[in-house]
Amino acid sequence: MDPFAYDENDVVVTREKTHAAGVPAVVVSLRRGIEQMGAVRTARTLSALNQRDGFDCPGCAWPETPGHRKYAEFCENGAKAVADEATRRTVTPEFFSTHSVRDLLGRTDYWLGQQGRLTHPMVLYPDASHYTPIDWDQAYRLIAEELHGLDSPHEAVFYTSGRTSNEAAFVYQLMIRAFGTNNMPDCSNMCHESSGTALTDSIGIGKGSVSIPDLEGADLIIVAGQNPGTNHPRMLSTLEQAKANGAKVIAVNPLPEAGLLRFKDPQKAHGVVGSGIPIADTFLQIRIGGDQALFQALGRLILEAEDREPGRVLDHEFIENHCAGFDEYAEHLRKIDFDTVIAATGLTMDQISDTAAQLVNSRRTIICWAMGLTQQTHGVATITDAVNLLLLRGMIGKPGAGVCPVRGHSNVQGDRTMGIWEKMPESFLAALDAEFGIASPREHGYDTVDAIRAMRDGRARVFIAMGGNFAAATPDSPTTEAALRRCALTVQVSTKLNRSHLVHGRTALILPSLGRTDRDVRPGGKQAVTVEDSMSVVHLSRGSLRPASPHLRSEVAIVCELAATLFGHEHSVPWARFASDYDTIRDAIARVIPGFAEFNTRVRQPDGFVLPHPPRDLRRFETDTGKANFATNPLHWVPVPADGLILQTLRSHDQYNTTIYGLDDRYRGVKGGRRVLFVNREDLVRLGFGEGDRVDLVSEWTAPDGHAEQRIAENFRLVAYPTPPGNAAAYYPETNPLVPLDHVAERSNTPVSKAIPIKLVGRAR
Ligand SMILES: Nc1nc2c(c(=O)[nH]1)N[C@H]1C(S)=C(S)[C@@H](COP(=O)(O)OP(=O)(O)OC[C@H]3O[C@@H](n4cnc5c(=O)[nH]c(N)nc54)[C@H](O)[C@@H]3O)O[C@H]1N2
Ligand SMILES: Nc1nc2c(c(=O)[nH]1)N[C@H]1C(S)=C(S)[C@@H](COP(=O)(O)OP(=O)(O)OC[C@H]3O[C@@H](n4cnc5c(=O)[nH]c(N)nc54)[C@H](O)[C@@H]3O)O[C@H]1N2
Ligand SMILES: [Mo]
């Protein structure tokens, strides 16, 4: 029997859990490790994970605790990420000769991911039914010919996913700009783009301003739109420490997520016995899309507190010396309507007043957030409204206070720092040109949504991906898949098999790369790469495991070898030297990117080094006004359609984005399947369904030109769940066909994956 085949009809649903981690987490980590790697490799791998001389976890971007790393500085889901990469299973040329592309297209993402590590470069020629092996040089020539044959460099699109190291990202963007385009969509466009846009407007830099010691020293931490128990489990240890030091935690979430309510640290005695530590002191069960209303209401109540006690509540010194736009913001807040706030948030006035009082009494406040805020039409405005609250009380640029966008992929922030962005500023491009004697294009390139439009419309014909799973991660799956199929060539640099290998252009290539855990030996010796975590700490990562096959190449080598083929060996960029010794890349980065002086020396210090952050370090705000900007935003929220629901798409406890580790969402009580829709019991009654019924999800969307469109995702089992009335939840990527390509966040162009209006259509049992 095929161990990775399953039937959605066999899904089992039990009561959701109220606590996260604990002993089951340890058991699951070890079991997944041993299944994939065997006992010896599991022990070797987990003992090097997140250690100073080891490798950075390929899971999330949460930082290691500086100074005192624990022996086991990882979590259940980090262990799963490592087991998934370091697996001994392989996908070889024999595998591809047995399985046609058509056969593989019929498999689930889970099945594909469980087949193992890719071992050889493979090609799919036009009209061929199977991938066949190709040697590296031939693959590079094929890509170079296709790129040289384009009418314009802008007909090529180069995607990046956030696991790519700093060194690989730097040489990749260099090759792309030397080729002549800024078409660099990345996973960040679908992720924290709204945070970057908002923070750049508000404080002049698109990154978070806090460190682990700040969190541990805060007295009030708001965690909004984030599920750390699953997606950043090590954050729970930090929150636990903060609470031990006296902090209060407020969770703002439509769902009572297990880790937010209770946490059992598996590394401590109390995590083994007992019911764990409650993390959230206050749980605000907000309606989807209601956060902006909450933040504006809190701003208003802070102003009213100041009215009652003039001079005692606002940080007047900070507002006068460091901020712009206060008067307009205050005037706007005076006009907001609390009935609208109550409707938008689903919270009571008491809950909101109590939260405002906590903000007024706090001396050190931090706001953390993730996808619940960013993937909304009004995500950018919502985040600037969160920052407004901090500005009112001078909570930026002092210890224990600030903004904390919690990043996703382990190096997504570093990739941006290295220039993976379709609109890098002139200062960066000028420095790059001066260092390498190239002429970077100045016109902005395509982001993810625009890249899909360009391929759909035939304006882009070559698609190259540095990691990731573009076909499955992006919105509007049928549209995106058709767009990829229109390309002349699609190239995937990957570690594992995924859907993007099967939804391909006329010709397709799979280039298998080393991962984080793998030993990387180049002519210049054993190499290490660097990454930047969610708190701007740059540090080394050194893989140590024997690679799955001698044919794998590092991402750096793949880019440099392709670039040498594309530009010839006489090119002004020393591609061969870069590929041989990554220190030489870091020396170039040190000259091009501010904050990286003496990169090679400083990154070899224990714990690496922290990049500059003007608001955090100097209370300097490099915005259009030269000050931190209060944003005045019209209030947006998401009403529930009369005969439907608002759907958010999220991650189970057993997946990493499109990589499905297993079929159990332990904390939400789901076992053995993924096509479930979490709905409030009231809505089951309102819409005339029963628990366990099977439905199709239909998303209804009026396009900007006024015509109505319908999208469908079939066969979901209804699960009664404590989500707010009118709000539903289901897993990504199964629900991506429901996300309209044009339904994007204002200004950041991020697909709205957290607020999709849907209807339920019953299926015969
Ligand atoms: N194990 C594991 N770790 C991961 C990942 C993974 O897939 N697996 N993915 C990585 C990546 S790339 C990212 S970006 C992060 C994602 O980390 P998260 O943002 O935590 O991921 P999601 O599962 O999308 O969860 C979104 C949360 O926001 C809540 N939410 C939804 N809508 C709203 C809203 O309108 N308001 C509020 N306040 N809350 C809302 C949901 O209930 C849910 O708790 O995790 C990273 N880490
Ligand atoms: N509906 C909906 N859609 C979403 C989201 C959502 O919440 N809801 N979240 C969005 C977010 S936040 C993100 S970040 C994107 C994620 O989008 P992506 O980053 O594109 O997707 P992943 O699933 O993380 O990519 C997994 C693949 O990366 C490859 N890979 C893994 N490690 C390496 C490596 O070291 N090197 C190379 N070259 N390849 C590697 C493997 O082949 C694996 O199959 O999805 C977005 N899409
Ligand atoms: Mo992400």
mmCIF file of C-alpha atoms in Angstrom, residues 29 32-34 36-38 41-50 55-60 73-88 117 163 495-496 515-518 544-545 656 659 661:
data_model
loop_
_atom_site.group_PDB
_atom_site.id
_atom_site.type_symbol
_atom_site.label_atom_id
_atom_site.label_comp_id
_atom_site.label_asym_id
_atom_site.label_seq_id
_atom_site.Cartn_x
_atom_site.Cartn_y
_atom_site.Cartn_z
ATOM 1 C CA SER A 29 9.712 15.708 16.526
ATOM 2 C CA ARG A 32 9.302 12.462 12.218
ATOM 3 C CA GLY A 33 13.103 12.672 12.423
ATOM 4 C CA ILE A 34 13.610 8.957 12.714
ATOM 5 C CA GLN A 36 12.868 10.397 7.509
ATOM 6 C CA MET A 37 16.508 10.288 8.588
ATOM 7 C CA GLY A 38 17.116 7.270 10.818
ATOM 8 C CA ARG A 41 21.280 11.263 11.401
ATOM 9 C CA THR A 42 18.417 12.563 13.564
ATOM 10 C CA ALA A 43 20.687 12.930 16.607
ATOM 11 C CA ARG A 44 23.475 14.564 14.578
ATOM 12 C CA THR A 45 21.124 16.924 12.845
ATOM 13 C CA LEU A 46 19.069 18.091 15.778
ATOM 14 C CA SER A 47 22.184 18.698 17.878
ATOM 15 C CA ALA A 48 23.552 21.140 15.244
ATOM 16 C CA LEU A 49 20.237 22.953 14.745
ATOM 17 C CA ASN A 50 20.495 26.672 15.622
ATOM 18 C CA PHE A 55 23.010 25.568 10.688
ATOM 19 C CA ASP A 56 20.115 27.969 10.893
ATOM 20 C CA CYS A 57 16.722 26.326 11.137
ATOM 21 C CA PRO A 58 15.068 26.277 7.697
ATOM 22 C CA GLY A 59 11.724 26.802 9.476
ATOM 23 C CA CYS A 60 10.723 30.252 10.645
ATOM 24 C CA GLU A 73 17.308 25.548 20.483
ATOM 25 C CA PHE A 74 14.522 24.263 18.260
ATOM 26 C CA CYS A 75 10.866 23.337 18.322
ATOM 27 C CA GLU A 76 8.644 20.554 17.074
ATOM 28 C CA ASN A 77 8.027 22.273 13.781
ATOM 29 C CA GLY A 78 11.704 23.161 13.318
ATOM 30 C CA ALA A 79 12.486 19.497 13.802
ATOM 31 C CA LYS A 80 9.887 18.637 11.155
ATOM 32 C CA ALA A 81 11.389 21.194 8.753
ATOM 33 C CA VAL A 82 14.802 19.639 9.223
ATOM 34 C CA ALA A 83 13.542 16.074 8.899
ATOM 35 C CA ASP A 84 11.767 17.069 5.696
ATOM 36 C CA GLU A 85 14.980 18.445 4.202
ATOM 37 C CA ALA A 86 17.455 15.922 5.619
ATOM 38 C CA THR A 87 15.333 12.930 4.654
ATOM 39 C CA ARG A 88 17.099 9.894 3.217
ATOM 40 C CA ARG A 117 15.135 14.908 -2.124
ATOM 41 C CA ARG A 163 14.982 30.257 2.328
ATOM 42 C CA THR A 495 15.275 20.695 -2.983
ATOM 43 C CA LYS A 496 12.009 18.731 -3.087
ATOM 44 C CA GLY A 515 19.661 22.826 1.448
ATOM 45 C CA ARG A 516 20.541 24.451 4.770
ATOM 46 C CA THR A 517 21.501 21.174 6.427
ATOM 47 C CA ASP A 518 23.836 20.006 3.636
ATOM 48 C CA SER A 544 27.117 19.374 7.916
ATOM 49 C CA LEU A 545 25.191 16.461 6.425
ATOM 50 C CA TYR A 656 5.331 24.421 6.027
ATOM 51 C CA THR A 659 5.033 21.483 2.048
ATOM 52 C CA TYR A 661 4.541 17.247 6.614
#
